[in-house]
């Protein structure tokens, strides 16, 4: 799933896909997925900071600081910067 959304993010960055259309149609789904996978993404990026770079950039642009789910829990949290494993 993350690779698919990375593909879409690359398409937006390359201006091959309509950013406004995709934001209107998939913003919430994409942001919820990235929020759920944010720790895994952070760990993958420790080994290679370019991993999911377009998706991370798009998520940071599209995520809302005030987003909450149906249980009142905060969502769309920032992807953490993990300490260097060295």
Coordinates of C-alpha atoms in Angstrom, one line a residue:
X1 CA 0.0 0.0 0.0
X2 CA 2.8 2.4 0.9
X3 CA 4.5 1.8 -2.4
X4 CA 1.3 2.6 -4.3
X5 CA 0.9 5.9 -2.4
X6 CA 4.6 6.7 -3.0
X7 CA 3.9 6.1 -6.7
X8 CA 1.0 8.6 -6.6
X9 CA 3.2 11.1 -4.7
X10 CA 5.8 10.8 -7.4
X11 CA 3.2 11.3 -10.1
X12 CA 2.0 14.5 -8.3
X13 CA 5.6 15.7 -7.9
X14 CA 6.3 15.1 -11.6
X15 CA 3.0 16.9 -12.4
X16 CA 1.8 13.8 -14.2
X17 CA -1.2 13.5 -11.8
X18 CA -3.6 16.2 -10.7
X19 CA -2.7 17.2 -7.2
X20 CA -6.0 18.9 -6.4
X21 CA -8.1 16.0 -7.7
X22 CA -6.1 13.5 -5.6
X23 CA -6.1 15.7 -2.5
X24 CA -9.9 15.9 -2.8
X25 CA -10.3 12.2 -3.3
X26 CA -7.6 10.4 -1.3
X27 CA -6.2 12.8 1.3
X28 CA -7.9 11.3 4.3
X29 CA -7.2 7.7 3.2
X30 CA -3.5 8.4 2.5
X31 CA -3.0 10.4 5.7
X32 CA -4.6 7.6 7.8
X33 CA -2.4 5.0 6.2
X34 CA 0.8 7.0 6.7
X35 CA -0.2 7.8 10.3
X36 CA -0.7 4.1 11.0
X37 CA 2.6 3.2 9.4
X38 CA 4.6 6.3 10.6
X39 CA 6.9 4.3 13.0
X40 CA 7.7 1.8 10.3
X41 CA 8.4 4.5 7.8
X42 CA 10.7 6.3 10.3
X43 CA 12.6 3.0 10.9
X44 CA 12.9 2.4 7.1
X45 CA 14.2 5.9 6.6
X46 CA 16.9 5.4 9.2
X47 CA 18.7 3.0 6.8
X48 CA 17.9 5.1 3.7
X49 CA 16.5 8.7 4.1
X50 CA 15.2 8.6 0.5
X51 CA 12.8 5.8 1.3
X52 CA 9.2 7.0 0.7
X53 CA 10.6 10.5 0.3
X54 CA 7.8 11.7 -2.0
X55 CA 5.1 10.2 0.2
X56 CA 6.6 11.7 3.4
X57 CA 6.8 15.1 1.7
X58 CA 3.2 14.9 0.5
X59 CA 2.0 13.7 3.9
X60 CA 3.7 16.6 5.7
X61 CA 2.0 19.0 3.2
X62 CA -1.5 17.4 3.4
X63 CA -1.7 16.3 7.0
X64 CA -3.8 18.4 9.5
X65 CA -2.5 19.2 13.0
X66 CA -6.1 19.2 14.3
X67 CA -7.2 15.8 12.8
X68 CA -9.0 13.5 15.1
X69 CA -10.7 10.1 14.5
X70 CA -14.3 9.0 15.4
X71 CA -13.0 8.1 18.9
X72 CA -11.6 11.6 19.5
X73 CA -8.0 10.5 19.2
X74 CA -5.4 12.6 17.5
X75 CA -4.4 11.3 14.0
X76 CA -2.2 12.5 11.2
X77 CA 0.7 12.8 13.6
X78 CA 4.2 13.8 12.4
X79 CA 6.5 11.0 11.2
X80 CA 9.1 10.8 14.1
X81 CA 12.8 11.3 13.6
X82 CA 14.3 8.4 15.3
X83 CA 17.8 8.6 16.9
X84 CA 20.7 7.5 14.8
X85 CA 21.3 3.8 15.5
X86 CA 25.1 4.2 15.5

